[in-house]
C-alpha cells in the first residue's frame, strides 16, 4: 500500500505536468494566435481607414500625385512592416508600397472580389493567388459622394503574427515549467507531512498485527496525522499493558490456586497413607476446610469481578443510616479483634447519618477495608472508623496503625491479585481481590476512594457517599 500510494501521487503529478503542456500547446496556442490576429487586424484596419480617408481620397480627387502618395505609403510600410495597396474595384493595383510606380505595366488581380471578407474587414489566405503563404489582408473602402472608388488593402504575412504568438507562447511554457517546478513543493510537503508519517503508522500497525505491542514510534506533528499516530501508540501501549496484566493475572491465579490445592492434597495423602494418625485427622481436616474456604472466597471474588466488568454492577440504592451499618459491621469482627487484642474506635457524626447507596455493596466495601486493617495491624493497636459531612457528601474513613503501604505500591494496590512485599508475610489467606472489588463498587456509585499511607505508621482509606438531604417541614 505504501509504494502504491506514493507512486499514484507521483503519477498524478506527472499527468498534471503532461496535460499542462498539452493545454498550452493546443488551446493556449490557438487562443493566443487568434487574439493576436484580431488585434493586428484591428490595428491595420484603423491605418487602412486613415489612408483611405486621406492620401487615397486625395489621389482620387486629384489633390495629390501618385509619387506623393507613394512616398507616404512607403513610410507607412516601413512603420507597419506591411505591404499597402491602393486597388480599383476591378482589381487593378494603383499603388503598391513594395514596388515602384509603373503606370505603363499595371498589375491586375484576377477574380478580385471585395466581398471575400464575408461581412468582415479582413481575410486570411493567399489573396486570390497573389502570395505563396497565408497573409492577413485588411480592406478599407475609398469613398466619394457615397460611391466606392477603390480600396486600401494592407497585407501582413501570418508568419509575422505567428512569431509574436510563439514569443508569447514561449513565455507561457516558461511559466508552466516554473509552476511545475514550484509544485514540487506540494510533492515534498506530501512526502514529509503525509507519506513518511503514514509509512511509520503502517509499519507500526504491521508490528502490532504480528504481536509486537511494545514497538514504539513517534510522529512529530500536531495535525490529524500526529493525533492518529499518538492514538495508535496509546492503543498499543494499553493492549500491551492489558496483555501484561493478563499474564500476571494467570500467574497470580495459578499461584493462589496451587498453594491451597497443594496443601489439601498433601494433608489428604498423609491421612490416607497413615503419616497422620487418626487421632490428628480432625485437626488437619480443619486445615483442609480452611483451604477450601480460601479457594471458595477466591473463586467468588473472580466471578464477582468478572460480572462487574462484563455486565456492569446492578445497584439497589436506598436511603439508610451509614452509622448503624458501620456499628453492625464492626460488631462482626469482635471475635477476630479479641484474638489480636485490637480495638475498634468509632467516631461517628450524629446519631443518624442517612446516605443514598446500595446497603449490601457498601457494607461489603467496609467489610473488606476493615478486614485488611485488622490483618495488617499490630497487636494492642486501635482501628479508627470515622464519618464526617462535607456539603452533600459523607466521608467514611478506615484508619489503622499497622505496617503501612510502600509509596511505590500505592497505585498498584487496586490491581487484581496485587500484594505488597510487606503484606505477604501477614496476609496468608488474602486473595488480592478485596481492594479491586472495593474500587469497582465505589466507582459504580460514581463516588471516589483514596488512600493515605506511611510505611511503618499506618494506612487510611477514605471513600465518599451521597448524603440524603433533610426535607424541610411544611
mmCIF file of C-alpha atoms in Angstrom, residues 248-432:
data_model
loop_
_atom_site.group_PDB
_atom_site.id
_atom_site.type_symbol
_atom_site.label_atom_id
_atom_site.label_comp_id
_atom_site.label_asym_id
_atom_site.label_seq_id
_atom_site.Cartn_x
_atom_site.Cartn_y
_atom_site.Cartn_z
ATOM 1 C CA UNK A 248 0.197 -11.508 35.720
ATOM 2 C CA UNK A 249 -3.432 -12.448 36.286
ATOM 3 C CA UNK A 250 -2.873 -16.018 35.071
ATOM 4 C CA UNK A 251 0.342 -16.295 37.106
ATOM 5 C CA UNK A 252 -1.363 -14.990 40.256
ATOM 6 C CA UNK A 253 -4.406 -17.202 39.801
ATOM 7 C CA UNK A 254 -2.173 -20.213 39.241
ATOM 8 C CA UNK A 255 -0.124 -19.378 42.341
ATOM 9 C CA UNK A 256 -3.099 -18.657 44.586
ATOM 10 C CA UNK A 257 -4.922 -21.800 43.469
ATOM 11 C CA UNK A 258 -1.870 -24.041 43.518
ATOM 12 C CA UNK A 259 -0.881 -23.262 47.111
ATOM 13 C CA UNK A 260 -4.116 -24.370 48.827
ATOM 14 C CA UNK A 261 -4.553 -27.285 46.420
ATOM 15 C CA UNK A 262 -1.044 -28.476 47.252
ATOM 16 C CA UNK A 263 -1.806 -28.230 50.972
ATOM 17 C CA UNK A 264 -5.105 -30.068 50.597
ATOM 18 C CA UNK A 265 -3.526 -32.824 48.518
ATOM 19 C CA UNK A 266 -0.601 -33.196 50.909
ATOM 20 C CA UNK A 267 -2.724 -33.449 54.038
ATOM 21 C CA UNK A 268 -5.200 -35.881 52.467
ATOM 22 C CA UNK A 269 -2.442 -38.133 51.166
ATOM 23 C CA UNK A 270 -0.750 -38.051 54.589
ATOM 24 C CA UNK A 271 -4.014 -39.106 56.241
ATOM 25 C CA UNK A 272 -4.581 -41.902 53.712
ATOM 26 C CA UNK A 273 -1.105 -43.392 53.945
ATOM 27 C CA UNK A 274 -1.055 -43.166 57.759
ATOM 28 C CA UNK A 275 1.570 -40.457 58.068
ATOM 29 C CA UNK A 276 -1.003 -38.502 60.038
ATOM 30 C CA UNK A 277 -2.504 -40.728 62.727
ATOM 31 C CA UNK A 278 -6.298 -40.973 63.022
ATOM 32 C CA UNK A 279 -6.387 -39.014 66.257
ATOM 33 C CA UNK A 280 -4.902 -35.996 64.353
ATOM 34 C CA UNK A 281 -7.341 -36.216 61.440
ATOM 35 C CA UNK A 282 -9.775 -33.692 62.901
ATOM 36 C CA UNK A 283 -7.064 -31.087 63.268
ATOM 37 C CA UNK A 284 -5.831 -31.424 59.696
ATOM 38 C CA UNK A 285 -9.318 -31.765 58.257
ATOM 39 C CA UNK A 286 -9.957 -28.333 59.771
ATOM 40 C CA UNK A 287 -6.846 -27.085 57.904
ATOM 41 C CA UNK A 288 -8.190 -28.616 54.690
ATOM 42 C CA UNK A 289 -11.551 -26.950 55.332
ATOM 43 C CA UNK A 290 -9.846 -23.578 55.795
ATOM 44 C CA UNK A 291 -8.011 -24.038 52.494
ATOM 45 C CA UNK A 292 -11.250 -24.920 50.688
ATOM 46 C CA UNK A 293 -12.877 -21.803 52.139
ATOM 47 C CA UNK A 294 -9.958 -19.806 50.777
ATOM 48 C CA UNK A 295 -10.477 -21.334 47.321
ATOM 49 C CA UNK A 296 -14.208 -20.593 47.529
ATOM 50 C CA UNK A 297 -13.505 -16.994 48.505
ATOM 51 C CA UNK A 298 -11.007 -16.630 45.646
ATOM 52 C CA UNK A 299 -13.441 -18.128 43.116
ATOM 53 C CA UNK A 300 -16.323 -15.931 44.279
ATOM 54 C CA UNK A 301 -14.133 -12.831 44.056
ATOM 55 C CA UNK A 302 -13.095 -13.692 40.500
ATOM 56 C CA UNK A 303 -16.688 -14.311 39.459
ATOM 57 C CA UNK A 304 -17.805 -11.056 41.051
ATOM 58 C CA UNK A 305 -15.120 -9.000 39.311
ATOM 59 C CA UNK A 306 -15.870 -10.719 36.010
ATOM 60 C CA UNK A 307 -19.557 -9.841 36.310
ATOM 61 C CA UNK A 308 -18.691 -6.257 37.159
ATOM 62 C CA UNK A 309 -16.573 -5.896 34.016
ATOM 63 C CA UNK A 310 -18.890 -7.693 31.605
ATOM 64 C CA UNK A 311 -22.412 -6.846 32.772
ATOM 65 C CA UNK A 312 -21.801 -3.847 34.957
ATOM 66 C CA UNK A 313 -22.880 -3.634 38.561
ATOM 67 C CA UNK A 314 -26.610 -3.555 39.277
ATOM 68 C CA UNK A 315 -27.171 -1.323 42.295
ATOM 69 C CA UNK A 316 -30.159 -1.358 44.605
ATOM 70 C CA UNK A 317 -29.868 2.127 46.041
ATOM 71 C CA UNK A 318 -31.845 3.019 49.125
ATOM 72 C CA UNK A 319 -31.643 5.514 51.990
ATOM 73 C CA UNK A 320 -30.016 4.018 55.077
ATOM 74 C CA UNK A 321 -28.129 5.044 58.188
ATOM 75 C CA UNK A 322 -24.434 4.625 57.437
ATOM 76 C CA UNK A 323 -23.568 4.958 61.141
ATOM 77 C CA UNK A 324 -25.702 1.940 62.049
ATOM 78 C CA UNK A 325 -24.235 -0.033 59.160
ATOM 79 C CA UNK A 326 -20.743 0.738 60.495
ATOM 80 C CA UNK A 327 -21.715 -0.382 64.034
ATOM 81 C CA UNK A 328 -23.106 -3.662 62.716
ATOM 82 C CA UNK A 329 -20.073 -4.396 60.546
ATOM 83 C CA UNK A 330 -17.613 -3.565 63.313
ATOM 84 C CA UNK A 331 -19.513 -5.869 65.691
ATOM 85 C CA UNK A 332 -18.994 -8.799 63.296
ATOM 86 C CA UNK A 333 -15.213 -8.537 63.815
ATOM 87 C CA UNK A 334 -15.427 -8.675 67.618
ATOM 88 C CA UNK A 335 -14.028 -12.198 67.859
ATOM 89 C CA UNK A 336 -11.142 -11.547 65.475
ATOM 90 C CA UNK A 337 -10.224 -8.307 67.210
ATOM 91 C CA UNK A 338 -10.269 -10.032 70.638
ATOM 92 C CA UNK A 339 -7.767 -12.649 69.411
ATOM 93 C CA UNK A 340 -5.318 -9.974 68.198
ATOM 94 C CA UNK A 341 -6.184 -7.596 71.050
ATOM 95 C CA UNK A 342 -7.174 -4.881 68.546
ATOM 96 C CA UNK A 343 -9.709 -2.226 69.412
ATOM 97 C CA UNK A 344 -12.131 -0.507 67.012
ATOM 98 C CA UNK A 345 -12.854 3.150 67.733
ATOM 99 C CA UNK A 346 -15.987 4.627 66.170
ATOM 100 C CA UNK A 347 -16.060 8.397 65.676
ATOM 101 C CA UNK A 348 -19.462 8.914 64.052
ATOM 102 C CA UNK A 349 -21.156 12.191 63.163
ATOM 103 C CA UNK A 350 -24.549 12.352 64.832
ATOM 104 C CA UNK A 351 -26.782 9.516 65.932
ATOM 105 C CA UNK A 352 -28.184 9.030 62.443
ATOM 106 C CA UNK A 353 -26.355 9.853 59.182
ATOM 107 C CA UNK A 354 -28.503 8.881 56.176
ATOM 108 C CA UNK A 355 -26.894 8.197 52.791
ATOM 109 C CA UNK A 356 -28.264 7.092 49.423
ATOM 110 C CA UNK A 357 -26.438 3.954 48.206
ATOM 111 C CA UNK A 358 -26.589 0.170 47.919
ATOM 112 C CA UNK A 359 -26.504 -1.030 51.524
ATOM 113 C CA UNK A 360 -25.154 -4.528 50.810
ATOM 114 C CA UNK A 361 -22.422 -3.259 48.460
ATOM 115 C CA UNK A 362 -21.253 -0.513 50.829
ATOM 116 C CA UNK A 363 -21.260 -2.982 53.697
ATOM 117 C CA UNK A 364 -19.013 -5.220 51.596
ATOM 118 C CA UNK A 365 -16.684 -2.252 50.998
ATOM 119 C CA UNK A 366 -16.459 -1.557 54.721
ATOM 120 C CA UNK A 367 -16.020 -5.268 55.489
ATOM 121 C CA UNK A 368 -13.087 -5.578 53.049
ATOM 122 C CA UNK A 369 -11.395 -2.419 54.332
ATOM 123 C CA UNK A 370 -11.849 -3.417 57.976
ATOM 124 C CA UNK A 371 -10.656 -6.967 57.253
ATOM 125 C CA UNK A 372 -7.479 -5.577 55.648
ATOM 126 C CA UNK A 373 -6.936 -3.177 58.540
ATOM 127 C CA UNK A 374 -7.161 -5.999 61.090
ATOM 128 C CA UNK A 375 -4.811 -8.238 59.088
ATOM 129 C CA UNK A 376 -2.047 -5.654 58.893
ATOM 130 C CA UNK A 377 -2.455 -4.027 62.314
ATOM 131 C CA UNK A 378 -0.124 -4.751 65.189
ATOM 132 C CA UNK A 379 -1.311 -6.369 68.424
ATOM 133 C CA UNK A 380 -2.666 -3.977 71.022
ATOM 134 C CA UNK A 381 -3.454 -1.334 68.403
ATOM 135 C CA UNK A 382 -6.603 0.606 67.503
ATOM 136 C CA UNK A 383 -8.508 0.873 64.225
ATOM 137 C CA UNK A 384 -10.452 4.105 63.835
ATOM 138 C CA UNK A 385 -13.635 4.351 61.729
ATOM 139 C CA UNK A 386 -14.887 7.902 61.295
ATOM 140 C CA UNK A 387 -17.736 9.579 59.405
ATOM 141 C CA UNK A 388 -17.848 13.284 58.521
ATOM 142 C CA UNK A 389 -20.109 15.510 56.474
ATOM 143 C CA UNK A 390 -18.909 17.763 53.689
ATOM 144 C CA UNK A 391 -21.502 19.708 51.656
ATOM 145 C CA UNK A 392 -23.669 16.990 50.088
ATOM 146 C CA UNK A 393 -21.231 14.146 50.732
ATOM 147 C CA UNK A 394 -20.485 11.804 53.622
ATOM 148 C CA UNK A 395 -16.860 10.793 54.074
ATOM 149 C CA UNK A 396 -16.137 7.393 55.625
ATOM 150 C CA UNK A 397 -12.606 6.777 56.898
ATOM 151 C CA UNK A 398 -10.992 3.491 57.998
ATOM 152 C CA UNK A 399 -7.621 4.145 59.603
ATOM 153 C CA UNK A 400 -5.184 1.648 61.137
ATOM 154 C CA UNK A 401 -1.736 1.912 62.746
ATOM 155 C CA UNK A 402 -0.260 -1.149 61.039
ATOM 156 C CA UNK A 403 2.652 -1.857 58.731
ATOM 157 C CA UNK A 404 1.596 0.700 56.079
ATOM 158 C CA UNK A 405 1.975 0.533 52.313
ATOM 159 C CA UNK A 406 5.210 1.399 50.486
ATOM 160 C CA UNK A 407 4.975 4.554 48.374
ATOM 161 C CA UNK A 408 5.755 2.732 45.132
ATOM 162 C CA UNK A 409 2.838 0.321 45.775
ATOM 163 C CA UNK A 410 0.084 2.861 46.428
ATOM 164 C CA UNK A 411 -1.041 2.990 42.787
ATOM 165 C CA UNK A 412 -0.889 -0.792 42.426
ATOM 166 C CA UNK A 413 -2.974 -1.910 45.391
ATOM 167 C CA UNK A 414 -6.177 -1.626 43.318
ATOM 168 C CA UNK A 415 -4.883 -4.172 40.771
ATOM 169 C CA UNK A 416 -6.204 -7.693 40.963
ATOM 170 C CA UNK A 417 -4.090 -10.147 42.994
ATOM 171 C CA UNK A 418 -1.591 -7.436 43.888
ATOM 172 C CA UNK A 419 0.056 -7.858 47.275
ATOM 173 C CA UNK A 420 2.896 -5.751 48.571
ATOM 174 C CA UNK A 421 6.063 -7.480 49.663
ATOM 175 C CA UNK A 422 5.410 -6.322 53.234
ATOM 176 C CA UNK A 423 1.967 -7.904 53.267
ATOM 177 C CA UNK A 424 2.968 -11.342 52.049
ATOM 178 C CA UNK A 425 4.217 -12.437 55.447
ATOM 179 C CA UNK A 426 0.982 -11.432 57.191
ATOM 180 C CA UNK A 427 -1.675 -11.921 54.505
ATOM 181 C CA UNK A 428 -1.611 -15.693 54.332
ATOM 182 C CA UNK A 429 -5.278 -16.065 53.421
ATOM 183 C CA UNK A 430 -5.705 -12.972 51.272
ATOM 184 C CA UNK A 431 -6.641 -13.274 47.611
ATOM 185 C CA UNK A 432 -5.503 -9.863 46.440
#
